[in-house]
Short mmCIF file of C-alpha atoms in Angstrom, two decimals:
data_model
loop_
_atom_site.label_atom_id
_atom_site.label_comp_id
_atom_site.label_asym_id
_atom_site.label_seq_id
_atom_site.Cartn_x
_atom_site.Cartn_y
_atom_site.Cartn_z
CA MET A 1405 84.60 111.41 71.18
CA ARG A 1406 85.89 107.91 70.40
CA SER A 1407 82.73 106.44 71.78
CA ASP A 1408 80.75 108.14 69.02
CA ASN A 1409 81.75 105.14 66.90
CA VAL A 1410 79.43 102.98 68.93
CA THR A 1411 76.81 105.40 70.30
CA LYS A 1412 75.99 108.14 67.75
CA GLY A 1413 73.88 108.22 64.59
CA ALA A 1414 71.28 106.03 62.91
CA GLU A 1415 74.03 103.77 61.65
CA ARG A 1416 74.88 102.83 65.24
CA ALA A 1417 71.44 101.85 66.26
CA PRO A 1418 72.46 98.17 66.29
CA ASN A 1419 75.40 98.97 68.56
CA ARG A 1420 73.15 100.93 70.92
CA SER A 1421 70.66 98.12 71.01
CA LEU A 1422 73.37 95.85 72.51
CA PHE A 1423 74.17 98.45 75.17
CA TYR A 1424 70.43 98.57 76.03
CA ALA A 1425 70.54 94.73 76.35
CA MET A 1426 72.95 95.23 79.22
CA GLY A 1427 70.80 97.84 80.98
CA TYR A 1428 72.60 101.04 79.88
CA THR A 1429 70.31 104.03 79.44
CA LYS A 1430 70.18 106.58 76.68
CA GLU A 1431 71.52 109.15 79.18
CA GLU A 1432 74.58 106.90 80.01
CA LEU A 1433 75.37 106.48 76.31
CA GLU A 1434 75.46 110.28 75.89
CA ARG A 1435 78.30 110.53 78.34
CA PRO A 1436 81.98 109.57 77.78
CA LEU A 1437 82.50 105.82 78.05
CA VAL A 1438 85.31 104.93 80.47
CA GLY A 1439 86.90 101.52 80.44
CA VAL A 1440 87.64 100.38 84.03
CA VAL A 1441 90.18 97.60 83.54
CA SER A 1442 90.29 95.48 86.69
CA ALA A 1443 92.67 92.59 87.24
CA LYS A 1444 90.58 91.26 90.12
CA SER A 1445 90.91 87.51 90.66
CA GLU A 1446 90.90 84.97 93.48
CA ILE A 1447 94.44 83.70 92.93
CA VAL A 1448 96.47 86.80 93.49
CA PRO A 1449 96.72 88.36 97.03
CA GLY A 1450 97.36 91.71 95.45
CA HIS A 1451 94.23 91.48 93.36
CA ILE A 1452 91.75 89.72 95.66
CA HIS A 1453 90.26 93.10 96.73
CA LEU A 1454 90.36 94.94 93.38
CA ASP A 1455 86.56 94.62 92.95
CA LYS A 1456 86.30 97.12 95.83
CA VAL A 1457 88.77 99.42 94.19
CA ALA A 1458 86.92 99.15 90.88
CA GLU A 1459 83.64 100.08 92.55
CA ALA A 1460 85.22 103.17 94.04
CA VAL A 1461 86.73 104.12 90.67
CA LYS A 1462 83.30 103.76 88.96
CA ALA A 1463 81.74 105.92 91.66
CA GLY A 1464 84.32 108.61 90.88
CA VAL A 1465 83.64 108.41 87.10
CA ARG A 1466 79.94 108.73 87.69
CA MET A 1467 80.43 111.71 90.03
CA ALA A 1468 82.34 113.48 87.27
CA GLY A 1469 79.79 112.80 84.57
CA GLY A 1470 81.07 109.67 82.87
CA THR A 1471 79.79 106.14 82.26
CA PRO A 1472 82.18 103.56 83.71
CA ILE A 1473 82.33 100.10 82.08
CA GLU A 1474 84.25 97.42 83.90
CA ILE A 1475 86.24 94.86 81.95
CA PRO A 1476 88.66 92.19 83.19
CA ALA A 1477 92.37 91.59 82.82
CA ILE A 1478 94.45 88.55 83.68
CA GLY A 1479 97.25 88.51 86.26
CA ILE A 1480 99.73 85.97 87.50
CA CYS A 1481 100.91 85.81 91.13
CA ASP A 1482 104.68 85.60 90.85
CA GLY A 1483 104.97 84.19 94.31
CA ILE A 1484 102.64 81.23 93.61
CA ALA A 1485 104.19 80.75 90.17
CA MET A 1486 107.72 80.86 91.66
CA GLY A 1487 109.99 77.78 91.55
CA HIS A 1488 108.12 75.70 88.91
CA VAL A 1489 107.09 75.82 85.28
CA GLY A 1490 104.47 78.43 86.03
CA MET A 1491 107.10 81.15 86.31
CA LYS A 1492 107.78 80.73 82.58
CA TYR A 1493 104.43 82.47 81.97
CA SER A 1494 104.92 85.44 84.18
CA LEU A 1495 106.93 87.86 81.99
CA PRO A 1496 105.15 86.71 78.80
CA SER A 1497 101.87 87.54 80.41
CA ARG A 1498 102.82 91.22 80.27
CA GLU A 1499 102.45 91.05 76.48
CA LEU A 1500 99.11 89.27 76.73
CA ILE A 1501 97.86 91.94 79.09
CA ALA A 1502 98.93 94.77 76.88
CA ASP A 1503 97.40 93.15 73.80
CA SER A 1504 94.15 92.35 75.52
CA VAL A 1505 93.69 95.86 76.95
CA GLU A 1506 94.33 97.26 73.49
CA SER A 1507 91.86 94.85 71.95
CA MET A 1508 89.04 95.59 74.44
CA THR A 1509 89.60 99.37 74.31
CA ILE A 1510 89.58 99.76 70.55
CA ALA A 1511 86.91 97.21 69.85
CA HIS A 1512 84.48 98.96 72.18
CA ALA A 1513 85.62 102.57 71.53
CA PHE A 1514 86.34 103.70 75.06
CA ASP A 1515 87.11 107.41 75.54
CA GLY A 1516 89.56 106.79 78.35
CA LEU A 1517 90.77 104.12 80.75
CA VAL A 1518 91.24 103.69 84.45
CA LEU A 1519 93.72 100.82 84.87
CA ILE A 1520 93.47 98.77 88.07
CA PRO A 1521 96.46 96.47 88.43
CA ASN A 1522 98.62 95.75 91.46
CA CYS A 1523 101.17 93.01 90.87
CA ASP A 1524 104.30 92.53 88.88
CA LYS A 1525 103.59 92.25 85.16
CA ILE A 1526 100.06 93.61 85.22
CA VAL A 1527 101.17 97.23 85.98
CA PRO A 1528 103.62 97.59 83.09
CA GLY A 1529 101.38 95.57 80.76
CA MET A 1530 98.44 97.91 81.25
CA ILE A 1531 100.61 100.98 80.94
CA MET A 1532 102.20 99.65 77.71
CA ALA A 1533 98.66 99.36 76.21
CA ALA A 1534 97.68 102.87 77.24
CA VAL A 1535 100.88 104.37 75.76
CA ARG A 1536 100.50 102.28 72.61
CA MET A 1537 96.97 103.53 72.01
CA ASN A 1538 97.73 107.06 73.30
CA ILE A 1539 94.39 107.66 74.93
CA PRO A 1540 93.62 109.35 78.24
CA ALA A 1541 94.48 106.92 81.07
CA VAL A 1542 95.01 106.81 84.80
CA VAL A 1543 96.60 103.96 86.81
CA CYS A 1544 94.92 103.19 90.15
CA SER A 1545 96.68 100.26 91.81
CA GLY A 1546 95.41 98.14 94.65
CA GLY A 1547 98.06 99.16 97.14
CA PRO A 1548 100.71 97.34 99.17
CA MET A 1549 100.17 94.62 101.76
CA MET A 1550 101.01 95.40 105.41
CA SER A 1551 104.11 93.69 106.77
CA GLY A 1552 103.82 90.55 108.78
CA LEU A 1553 105.20 89.90 112.30
CA VAL A 1554 107.43 86.92 113.18
CA GLY A 1555 109.11 86.77 116.60
CA GLY A 1556 108.15 90.41 117.18
CA VAL A 1557 109.93 91.55 114.06
CA GLU A 1558 108.23 93.06 110.96
CA THR A 1559 108.77 90.79 107.97
CA SER A 1560 107.59 90.08 104.41
CA LEU A 1561 107.60 87.58 101.64
CA SER A 1562 111.38 87.78 101.00
CA LYS A 1563 112.07 86.50 104.50
CA MET A 1564 109.63 83.61 103.87
CA PHE A 1565 111.69 82.42 100.87
CA GLU A 1566 114.92 82.85 102.90
CA ALA A 1567 113.34 80.85 105.69
CA VAL A 1568 113.18 77.83 103.34
CA GLY A 1569 116.98 78.15 102.96
CA ALA A 1570 117.43 78.48 106.68
CA TYR A 1571 115.35 75.34 107.16
CA LYS A 1572 117.32 73.35 104.58
CA ALA A 1573 120.54 74.44 106.38
CA GLY A 1574 119.20 73.40 109.75
CA ILE A 1575 119.18 77.01 111.07
CA ILE A 1576 115.44 76.86 111.90
CA ASP A 1577 113.23 73.85 112.51
CA GLU A 1578 109.85 72.95 110.99
CA ASP A 1579 107.92 74.92 113.64
CA GLY A 1580 110.04 77.97 112.84
CA LEU A 1581 109.26 77.54 109.15
CA GLN A 1582 105.57 77.25 109.84
CA GLU A 1583 105.63 80.46 111.93
CA TYR A 1584 106.92 82.34 108.92
CA GLU A 1585 104.49 80.59 106.59
CA GLU A 1586 101.48 81.69 108.64
CA ASN A 1587 102.54 85.28 109.43
CA VAL A 1588 104.54 86.95 106.68
CA CYS A 1589 101.54 87.82 104.51
CA PRO A 1590 98.80 89.12 106.74
CA GLY A 1591 96.27 90.21 104.08
CA CYS A 1592 95.51 91.63 100.70
CA GLY A 1593 97.75 93.84 98.71
CA SER A 1594 101.04 93.62 96.79
CA CYS A 1595 103.74 92.04 98.92
CA SER A 1596 105.05 94.66 101.34
CA GLY A 1597 108.70 95.22 100.34
CA MET A 1598 110.14 97.22 97.48
CA TYR A 1599 109.63 94.22 95.20
CA THR A 1600 108.55 94.48 91.51
CA ALA A 1601 104.92 95.23 92.13
CA ASN A 1602 105.52 98.09 94.51
CA SER A 1603 108.39 99.33 92.42
CA MET A 1604 106.18 99.64 89.41
CA ASN A 1605 103.36 101.16 91.40
CA CYS A 1606 105.74 103.79 92.72
CA LEU A 1607 107.22 104.39 89.27
CA SER A 1608 103.70 104.78 87.82
CA GLU A 1609 103.32 107.69 90.22
CA ALA A 1610 106.76 109.07 89.45
CA VAL A 1611 106.18 108.98 85.70
CA GLY A 1612 102.90 110.84 86.25
CA ILE A 1613 100.35 108.31 84.99
CA ALA A 1614 99.02 107.63 88.56
CA LEU A 1615 97.85 109.98 91.22
CA PRO A 1616 100.00 110.87 94.29
CA GLY A 1617 99.76 108.12 96.85
CA ASN A 1618 99.29 105.36 94.30
CA GLY A 1619 102.52 103.60 95.12
CA THR A 1620 102.45 103.60 98.92
CA ILE A 1621 98.95 103.92 100.42
CA PRO A 1622 98.32 100.45 101.98
CA ALA A 1623 95.60 98.27 100.37
CA VAL A 1624 93.70 98.16 103.71
CA HIS A 1625 93.69 101.95 104.37
CA ASN A 1626 90.65 104.06 103.67
CA GLY A 1627 92.93 106.28 101.62
CA ARG A 1628 93.11 103.67 98.99
CA MET A 1629 89.33 103.96 98.35
CA LEU A 1630 89.56 107.71 98.40
CA LEU A 1631 92.38 107.49 95.83
CA ALA A 1632 90.26 105.24 93.65
CA LYS A 1633 87.34 107.71 93.65
CA HIS A 1634 89.71 110.51 92.76
CA ALA A 1635 91.18 108.40 89.98
CA GLY A 1636 87.65 108.05 88.51
CA MET A 1637 87.21 111.76 88.65
CA ALA A 1638 90.68 112.41 87.28
CA ILE A 1639 90.03 110.45 84.06
CA MET A 1640 87.09 112.63 83.26
CA ASN A 1641 89.34 115.70 83.60
CA LEU A 1642 91.87 114.10 81.28
CA ILE A 1643 89.21 113.24 78.69
CA GLU A 1644 87.81 116.77 78.85
CA LYS A 1645 91.28 118.34 78.38
CA ASP A 1646 92.33 115.65 75.86
CA ILE A 1647 95.46 114.86 77.89
CA LYS A 1648 96.66 111.52 76.52
CA ALA A 1649 99.06 108.84 77.79
CA ARG A 1650 101.99 110.05 75.67
CA ASP A 1651 101.43 113.63 76.84
CA ILE A 1652 102.32 112.23 80.27
CA ILE A 1653 104.75 109.45 79.46
CA ASN A 1654 107.62 110.70 77.31
CA GLU A 1655 111.41 111.02 77.48
CA LYS A 1656 111.39 113.62 80.26
CA SER A 1657 108.88 111.85 82.51
CA LEU A 1658 110.63 108.52 82.02
CA LYS A 1659 113.82 110.23 83.32
CA ASN A 1660 111.80 111.31 86.39
CA ALA A 1661 110.89 107.68 86.88
CA LEU A 1662 114.60 106.67 86.46
CA ALA A 1663 115.55 109.13 89.15
CA CYS A 1664 113.02 107.72 91.55
CA ASP A 1665 114.06 104.17 90.65
CA MET A 1666 117.60 104.95 91.82
CA ALA A 1667 116.49 106.78 94.98
CA LEU A 1668 114.03 104.07 96.05
CA GLY A 1669 116.25 101.06 95.21
CA CYS A 1670 113.56 99.47 93.06
CA SER A 1671 113.46 95.92 91.74
CA SER A 1672 115.88 95.08 88.90
CA ASN A 1673 112.75 94.10 86.93
CA SER A 1674 112.00 97.86 86.64
CA VAL A 1675 114.74 98.00 84.01
CA LEU A 1676 112.84 95.54 81.83
CA HIS A 1677 109.51 97.30 82.28
CA LEU A 1678 110.73 100.88 81.80
CA LEU A 1679 112.45 99.82 78.59
CA ALA A 1680 109.28 98.18 77.40
CA ILE A 1681 107.12 101.18 78.21
CA ALA A 1682 109.68 103.50 76.54
CA ASN A 1683 109.49 101.24 73.45
CA GLU A 1684 105.73 101.82 73.26
CA ALA A 1685 106.21 105.59 73.73
CA GLY A 1686 108.81 105.75 70.99
CA VAL A 1687 111.48 106.83 73.38
CA ASP A 1688 115.06 105.63 72.98
CA LEU A 1689 115.78 104.48 76.48
CA ASN A 1690 118.85 102.24 76.83
CA LEU A 1691 120.95 100.62 79.54
CA ASN A 1692 123.65 103.32 79.37
CA ILE A 1693 121.04 105.86 80.56
CA PHE A 1694 120.35 103.79 83.65
CA ASN A 1695 123.98 104.04 84.64
CA GLU A 1696 124.04 107.75 83.88
CA PHE A 1697 121.24 108.24 86.42
CA SER A 1698 122.82 105.80 88.88
CA ALA A 1699 125.94 107.97 88.89
CA LYS A 1700 124.10 111.13 89.76
CA VAL A 1701 121.04 110.10 91.79
CA PRO A 1702 121.72 108.92 95.38
CA ASN A 1703 119.98 105.97 97.00
CA LEU A 1704 117.70 107.26 99.75
CA CYS A 1705 115.64 104.24 100.76
CA HIS A 1706 116.44 100.74 101.99
CA LEU A 1707 113.09 98.99 102.00
CA ALA A 1708 112.87 95.22 102.16
CA PRO A 1709 114.78 93.26 100.97
CA ALA A 1710 117.58 95.86 101.18
CA GLY A 1711 116.61 96.87 104.70
CA PRO A 1712 114.08 96.24 107.51
CA THR A 1713 111.44 98.80 106.45
CA HIS A 1714 108.28 98.25 104.38
CA MET A 1715 105.93 100.10 102.17
CA HIS A 1716 103.63 101.37 104.93
CA ASP A 1717 106.76 102.95 106.48
CA LEU A 1718 107.50 104.74 103.22
CA ASN A 1719 103.87 105.94 103.10
CA ASN A 1720 104.07 107.23 106.70
CA ALA A 1721 107.33 109.04 105.84
CA GLY A 1722 105.56 111.01 103.10
CA GLY A 1723 105.54 108.60 100.16
CA LEU A 1724 106.64 109.45 96.66
CA PRO A 1725 105.85 113.18 96.95
CA ALA A 1726 108.41 113.30 99.80
CA VAL A 1727 111.00 111.43 97.73
CA LEU A 1728 110.39 113.71 94.76
CA SER A 1729 110.71 116.81 96.87
CA GLU A 1730 113.99 115.52 98.35
CA LEU A 1731 115.37 114.84 94.90
CA ASP A 1732 114.23 118.31 93.78
CA LYS A 1733 116.64 119.84 96.34
CA LYS A 1734 119.47 118.85 93.91
CA GLY A 1735 117.46 119.58 90.77
CA LEU A 1736 117.18 115.85 89.92
CA ILE A 1737 113.59 115.91 88.65
CA ASP A 1738 111.66 117.94 86.07
CA LYS A 1739 108.78 119.63 87.89
CA SER A 1740 107.22 121.15 84.74
CA LEU A 1741 105.73 117.95 83.38
CA ILE A 1742 101.98 117.32 83.19
CA THR A 1743 100.55 114.39 85.21
CA ALA A 1744 97.29 112.45 85.54
CA THR A 1745 96.04 115.04 88.06
CA GLY A 1746 95.94 117.53 85.23
CA LYS A 1747 98.61 119.43 87.14
CA THR A 1748 102.35 119.46 86.90
CA VAL A 1749 104.80 117.44 89.00
CA GLY A 1750 105.72 120.64 90.86
CA GLU A 1751 102.10 121.42 91.68
CA ASN A 1752 101.57 117.82 92.86
CA ILE A 1753 104.45 117.96 95.27
CA ALA A 1754 104.07 121.49 96.53
CA GLY A 1755 104.33 121.37 100.34
CA ALA A 1756 105.43 117.74 100.38
CA HIS A 1757 108.29 116.91 102.75
CA VAL A 1758 109.96 113.97 104.46
CA LYS A 1759 108.31 113.11 107.74
CA ASP A 1760 110.81 110.49 108.82
CA TYR A 1761 114.41 110.69 107.68
CA SER A 1762 115.16 107.24 109.02
CA ILE A 1763 112.93 105.93 106.17
CA ILE A 1764 113.79 108.43 103.48
CA ARG A 1765 117.37 109.66 103.90
CA PRO A 1766 118.24 113.33 103.28
CA VAL A 1767 119.56 113.82 99.78
CA ASP A 1768 122.82 115.03 101.34
CA GLU A 1769 123.16 112.00 103.56
CA PRO A 1770 122.07 109.05 101.39
CA TYR A 1771 122.70 105.38 101.83
CA SER A 1772 125.04 105.77 98.87
CA GLU A 1773 125.88 108.52 96.41
CA THR A 1774 124.99 106.15 93.57
CA GLY A 1775 121.52 104.83 92.73
CA GLY A 1776 119.93 101.50 93.64
CA ILE A 1777 120.34 99.85 90.16
CA ALA A 1778 123.61 99.21 88.31
CA ILE A 1779 124.33 97.95 84.81
CA MET A 1780 127.52 96.08 84.00
CA TRP A 1781 129.17 94.96 80.79
CA GLY A 1782 131.97 92.49 79.93
CA ASN A 1783 132.95 89.49 77.88
CA ILE A 1784 130.09 87.44 79.28
CA ALA A 1785 127.56 90.27 79.04
CA GLU A 1786 128.40 92.22 75.86
CA ASP A 1787 124.99 93.87 75.80
CA GLY A 1788 124.84 94.32 79.57
CA CYS A 1789 123.36 92.86 82.76
CA VAL A 1790 121.56 94.24 85.76
CA VAL A 1791 122.01 94.17 89.55
CA LYS A 1792 120.03 95.76 92.40
CA ARG A 1793 123.10 97.40 93.87
CA SER A 1794 121.30 98.72 97.00
CA ALA A 1795 120.62 95.14 98.11
CA VAL A 1796 124.23 93.92 97.72
CA ALA A 1797 126.44 93.67 100.81
CA PRO A 1798 129.46 96.05 100.62
CA GLU A 1799 131.89 93.12 100.65
CA MET A 1800 130.25 91.68 97.50
CA LEU A 1801 130.42 94.80 95.36
CA GLN A 1802 133.68 93.36 94.07
CA HIS A 1803 134.12 89.58 93.97
CA GLU A 1804 136.16 86.92 92.17
CA GLY A 1805 135.47 83.19 92.26
CA PRO A 1806 135.01 79.98 90.35
CA ALA A 1807 131.94 79.43 88.17
CA ARG A 1808 129.49 76.76 89.22
CA VAL A 1809 127.54 76.22 86.04
CA PHE A 1810 123.92 75.05 85.75
CA ASP A 1811 121.72 74.89 82.63
CA SER A 1812 118.54 75.49 84.56
CA GLU A 1813 117.22 77.03 87.77
CA ASP A 1814 116.02 73.63 88.96
CA ASP A 1815 119.47 72.11 88.83
CA ALA A 1816 120.97 75.13 90.64
CA ILE A 1817 118.35 74.94 93.44
CA ALA A 1818 119.01 71.28 93.93
CA ALA A 1819 122.78 71.89 94.31
CA ILE A 1820 122.27 74.74 96.75
CA TYR A 1821 119.82 72.78 98.88
CA ALA A 1822 122.24 69.81 98.83
CA GLY A 1823 125.03 72.07 100.28
CA LYS A 1824 127.19 71.86 97.18
CA ILE A 1825 127.73 75.62 96.91
CA VAL A 1826 130.47 77.06 99.16
CA ASP A 1827 131.93 80.48 100.06
CA GLY A 1828 133.50 82.18 97.08
CA ASP A 1829 131.49 80.42 94.38
CA VAL A 1830 129.87 82.22 91.50
CA VAL A 1831 126.64 80.35 90.59
CA VAL A 1832 125.91 80.63 86.85
CA ILE A 1833 122.33 79.77 85.73
CA ARG A 1834 121.75 79.91 81.98
CA TYR A 1835 119.13 79.06 79.37
CA GLU A 1836 116.68 80.92 81.51
CA GLY A 1837 116.46 84.08 79.40
CA PRO A 1838 113.46 85.33 77.36
CA LYS A 1839 114.06 82.76 74.64
CA GLY A 1840 115.90 80.08 76.60
CA GLY A 1841 113.47 79.80 79.51
CA PRO A 1842 111.41 80.60 77.66
CA GLY A 1843 109.94 83.40 79.64
CA MET A 1844 112.88 84.52 81.75
CA ARG A 1845 111.96 83.01 85.09
CA GLU A 1846 112.65 84.87 88.30
CA MET A 1847 115.36 83.31 90.50
CA LEU A 1848 113.97 84.06 93.94
CA ASN A 1849 114.29 80.46 95.15
CA PRO A 1850 118.03 80.20 94.62
CA THR A 1851 118.88 83.70 95.85
CA SER A 1852 116.69 83.27 98.92
CA ALA A 1853 118.23 79.81 99.56
CA LEU A 1854 121.67 81.40 99.53
CA ALA A 1855 120.54 84.19 101.83
CA GLY A 1856 118.83 81.75 104.22
CA MET A 1857 121.99 79.68 104.37
CA LYS A 1858 124.05 82.82 105.21
CA LEU A 1859 125.84 82.67 101.83
CA ASP A 1860 124.54 85.93 100.41
CA LYS A 1861 127.71 87.76 101.52
CA THR A 1862 130.11 85.26 100.05
CA VAL A 1863 128.45 83.77 96.97
CA ALA A 1864 127.42 85.59 93.74
CA LEU A 1865 124.77 84.46 91.26
CA ILE A 1866 124.68 85.34 87.56
CA THR A 1867 121.91 84.45 85.11
CA ASP A 1868 120.40 85.34 81.77
CA GLY A 1869 117.11 84.99 83.64
CA ARG A 1870 115.95 87.58 86.06
CA PHE A 1871 115.41 88.11 89.78
CA SER A 1872 112.41 88.92 91.95
CA GLY A 1873 112.47 92.30 93.56
CA ALA A 1874 112.58 90.28 96.77
CA SER A 1875 116.08 88.96 95.91
CA ARG A 1876 119.10 90.36 97.65
CA GLY A 1877 122.79 89.78 97.46
CA ALA A 1878 125.08 89.86 94.43
CA SER A 1879 122.29 88.67 92.17
CA ILE A 1880 123.19 89.65 88.63
CA GLY A 1881 120.52 89.07 85.98
CA HIS A 1882 119.41 89.90 82.46
CA VAL A 1883 122.82 88.80 81.07
CA SER A 1884 122.62 89.68 77.38
CA PRO A 1885 122.96 88.17 74.84
CA GLU A 1886 121.35 85.17 76.56
CA ALA A 1887 122.76 81.64 76.13
CA ALA A 1888 119.91 80.62 73.88
CA ALA A 1889 120.69 83.50 71.47
CA GLY A 1890 124.37 82.58 71.29
CA GLY A 1891 125.56 84.64 74.25
CA THR A 1892 128.98 83.97 75.78
CA ILE A 1893 127.33 82.92 79.05
CA GLY A 1894 126.57 79.68 77.22
CA LEU A 1895 130.34 79.01 76.87
CA ILE A 1896 131.27 79.36 80.52
CA GLN A 1897 132.67 76.14 81.97
CA GLU A 1898 132.78 74.83 85.55
CA GLY A 1899 135.72 76.40 87.36
CA ASP A 1900 136.24 79.41 85.12
CA ILE A 1901 137.17 82.40 87.22
CA ILE A 1902 134.51 85.17 87.14
CA GLU A 1903 135.39 88.73 88.07
CA ILE A 1904 132.60 91.03 89.26
CA ASP A 1905 133.17 94.75 89.78
CA ILE A 1906 129.82 96.46 90.43
CA PRO A 1907 131.24 99.99 91.08
CA GLY A 1908 133.37 99.62 87.91
CA ALA A 1909 130.36 98.35 85.89
CA ARG A 1910 132.38 95.32 84.73
CA ILE A 1911 131.77 91.56 84.70
CA ASN A 1912 134.21 89.20 82.96
CA ALA A 1913 135.30 85.56 82.81
CA LYS A 1914 139.09 85.22 82.95
CA VAL A 1915 139.02 83.31 79.67
CA SER A 1916 140.76 84.48 76.51
CA ASP A 1917 138.97 85.41 73.34
CA GLU A 1918 140.80 82.58 71.64
CA GLU A 1919 139.63 80.04 74.16
CA PHE A 1920 136.01 81.30 73.87
CA ALA A 1921 136.31 81.00 70.02
CA LYS A 1922 137.57 77.45 70.37
CA ARG A 1923 134.64 76.57 72.69
CA ARG A 1924 132.17 78.09 70.26
CA GLU A 1925 133.34 75.79 67.49
CA SER A 1926 132.32 72.69 69.44
CA TYR A 1927 129.28 74.29 71.07
CA THR A 1928 125.88 72.61 70.72
CA ALA A 1929 122.84 74.36 72.13
CA PRO A 1930 120.42 72.20 74.13
CA ALA A 1931 116.99 71.46 72.64
CA PRO A 1932 114.20 73.91 73.58
CA ASN A 1933 112.47 72.81 76.76
CA VAL A 1934 109.04 73.97 75.58
CA THR A 1935 107.60 72.46 72.42
CA GLU A 1936 103.90 73.35 72.62
CA GLY A 1937 101.59 76.05 73.82
CA TRP A 1938 101.85 79.80 73.21
CA LEU A 1939 105.31 80.06 74.76
CA VAL A 1940 106.66 78.56 71.55
CA ARG A 1941 105.37 81.58 69.73
CA TYR A 1942 106.77 83.90 72.45
CA MET A 1943 110.17 82.13 72.23
CA ARG A 1944 110.34 82.83 68.49
CA ASN A 1945 109.39 86.48 68.66
CA VAL A 1946 110.73 87.86 71.97
CA ASP A 1947 113.63 90.33 71.87
CA SER A 1948 116.61 90.65 74.15
CA ALA A 1949 116.33 91.55 77.82
CA ALA A 1950 118.61 94.48 77.01
CA LYS A 1951 115.69 95.87 74.99
CA GLY A 1952 113.02 95.10 77.58
CA ALA A 1953 112.13 91.58 76.36
CA VAL A 1954 109.35 92.98 74.18
CA MET A 1955 107.74 91.03 71.36
CA LYS A 1956 109.16 91.80 67.92
#
C-alpha cells in the first residue's frame, strides 16, 4: 500500500506520532488511507454544500473498511468572476487545482482519492491530477442546482445574463431585471443548464471515473447523499482490485465521453478539458477527432441554453445511463470498458432506458444528425476554433458579415451595450486567449447581451478567448493560434468580411494572403495587460487552446 510509506515500520514512528497528534488511532492507520478532496467553500453556490457530500463520502469509506482523510481544494465561481479581471484566473486555476491535489496526495501517501468538485475548472483539474498520478480515484460531484422560476417559466443563470442585455435594450424594466436576479438561482448546486460544470460532471460519468447518477442527480435530492456514500465504498473496491485512474481513463473511454459530449450538446469548454485530461493520460486526442465524432453521433438533448429544459429534467428522463443506452442502439459506445463501479459500462447501463423522449430524443429522431460541438478551420483559425453547434440558430449556421474588431472583452461589451452592433455584424474579440488574456476569459457577458437584445440570430461573435457553457448563438471561440501568439485573428481589420460555414467546418476572412502578409509587416502587438502575480508565469508557459491550454 502507498500509505505504508507513512504508517509502517520503526522508521515511520515519527510519521505515526503526527497522525496520533490529530486523533487517529492505531487501528485507523492499519487501514487504507483515502484522501477525500473537497472543494467546499462559502463563495461558490455549487460548493456551499460540499461539506455534507464529504461527510457522506467519509461514511462510505469507513463502512468499507478505510480511513478517510479530508483535505481542501480551491474553486472559482465563474459566474461571480464573470465580466471583470477575476475571470482571468478561472482557467488557470485548473492547473493550480491539479498541482495541489498531486502535491497533497503524494506528500501524504494516500492509497486512493475521492474527488469532490462541482463547478467548471475544479472537475477537470481534479481528474487531471488523478490521471497524472495514476492511482485509484472516484469523482463524486455536488450535483446540479434546480431551475428557477420567473413569470411561471423555468429558467436558469443563462437567462439572468441575457436579462441584462434585455434591460440595456429597454425590453424589460428594472423590476423585471430584479425578478430574474432574485429567482433564477434557487439554491445550492452547479447552475442548472448544460453549462461547463454540468457538462464535465456528466462527462466524468461517461468516461467512467464517476458513478452512474453523478452528472444529473440534483444537489438537493437524497440521491446525492446516497451516491456519495456509494462513492466512498467504491474507492475501497478500486483500491482492493488495484484499478487505477488510467485503467478507467484511456483512449477508448475518452471516445465514449466524446460520444456523450455530442449527444448532450455540452459546453464548448469540454473541448479544452477533454484535451487536457487526454494529455495527462498520454492519449493523442486532437480537434480532428471531435469533428469525426460530431459527424457520426447525433445530438439528442437541448438543455439550457440550447433549449428550455434543465438538469433535473435530464435526471428524470433517465440521466446518463439512458443517454448511453440510446447511443448503444447504434453501436456508438464501447460497453466493455471498466468503470469506477468496478463493473463495465455495459453492466452499469443494463436495464437503463429513456423515460421521457421529449428530453432525450430517440437516436433515430435526433435534434440533428450531427453532434452538439463543431470544430472549424480557416485563414483566421489555422489550428482550429470551436462552436457549440446545438445552441446556434439554424439561420446562423452560415453567415457572412463585416468584422467589428475589439482588442478586449471590455471594449466589446461597451459597444454592444451602447447599441453600436447591428444585424449582420461579426464581433471579433482578440487578445483574450490563454496567453493574451491571460487566462482565456469566458465571454458570457457579450454573448448574453446580444441574446438579450435579440441579436443572437443575426450577429456572430468570434474570439481567441472562450465562452461559458451558458452562451448561445454563433459564438465561436478558442481561435488558434491566438492573437498574442501571432495568430491571424490579430491582423483582422474593421470591416473585413468574415465568412462562417459551421456545417462546412470553415471560417475565413475575405482577405488575400498577400494582404495579410503586408499587414503582418507593420503589425505591433499590444503590451501584456498583466505584469505581476502568478498569471505572468502562466502566460509564459501556457500552450495553445488547440492543445487544451495546458501548462508546458
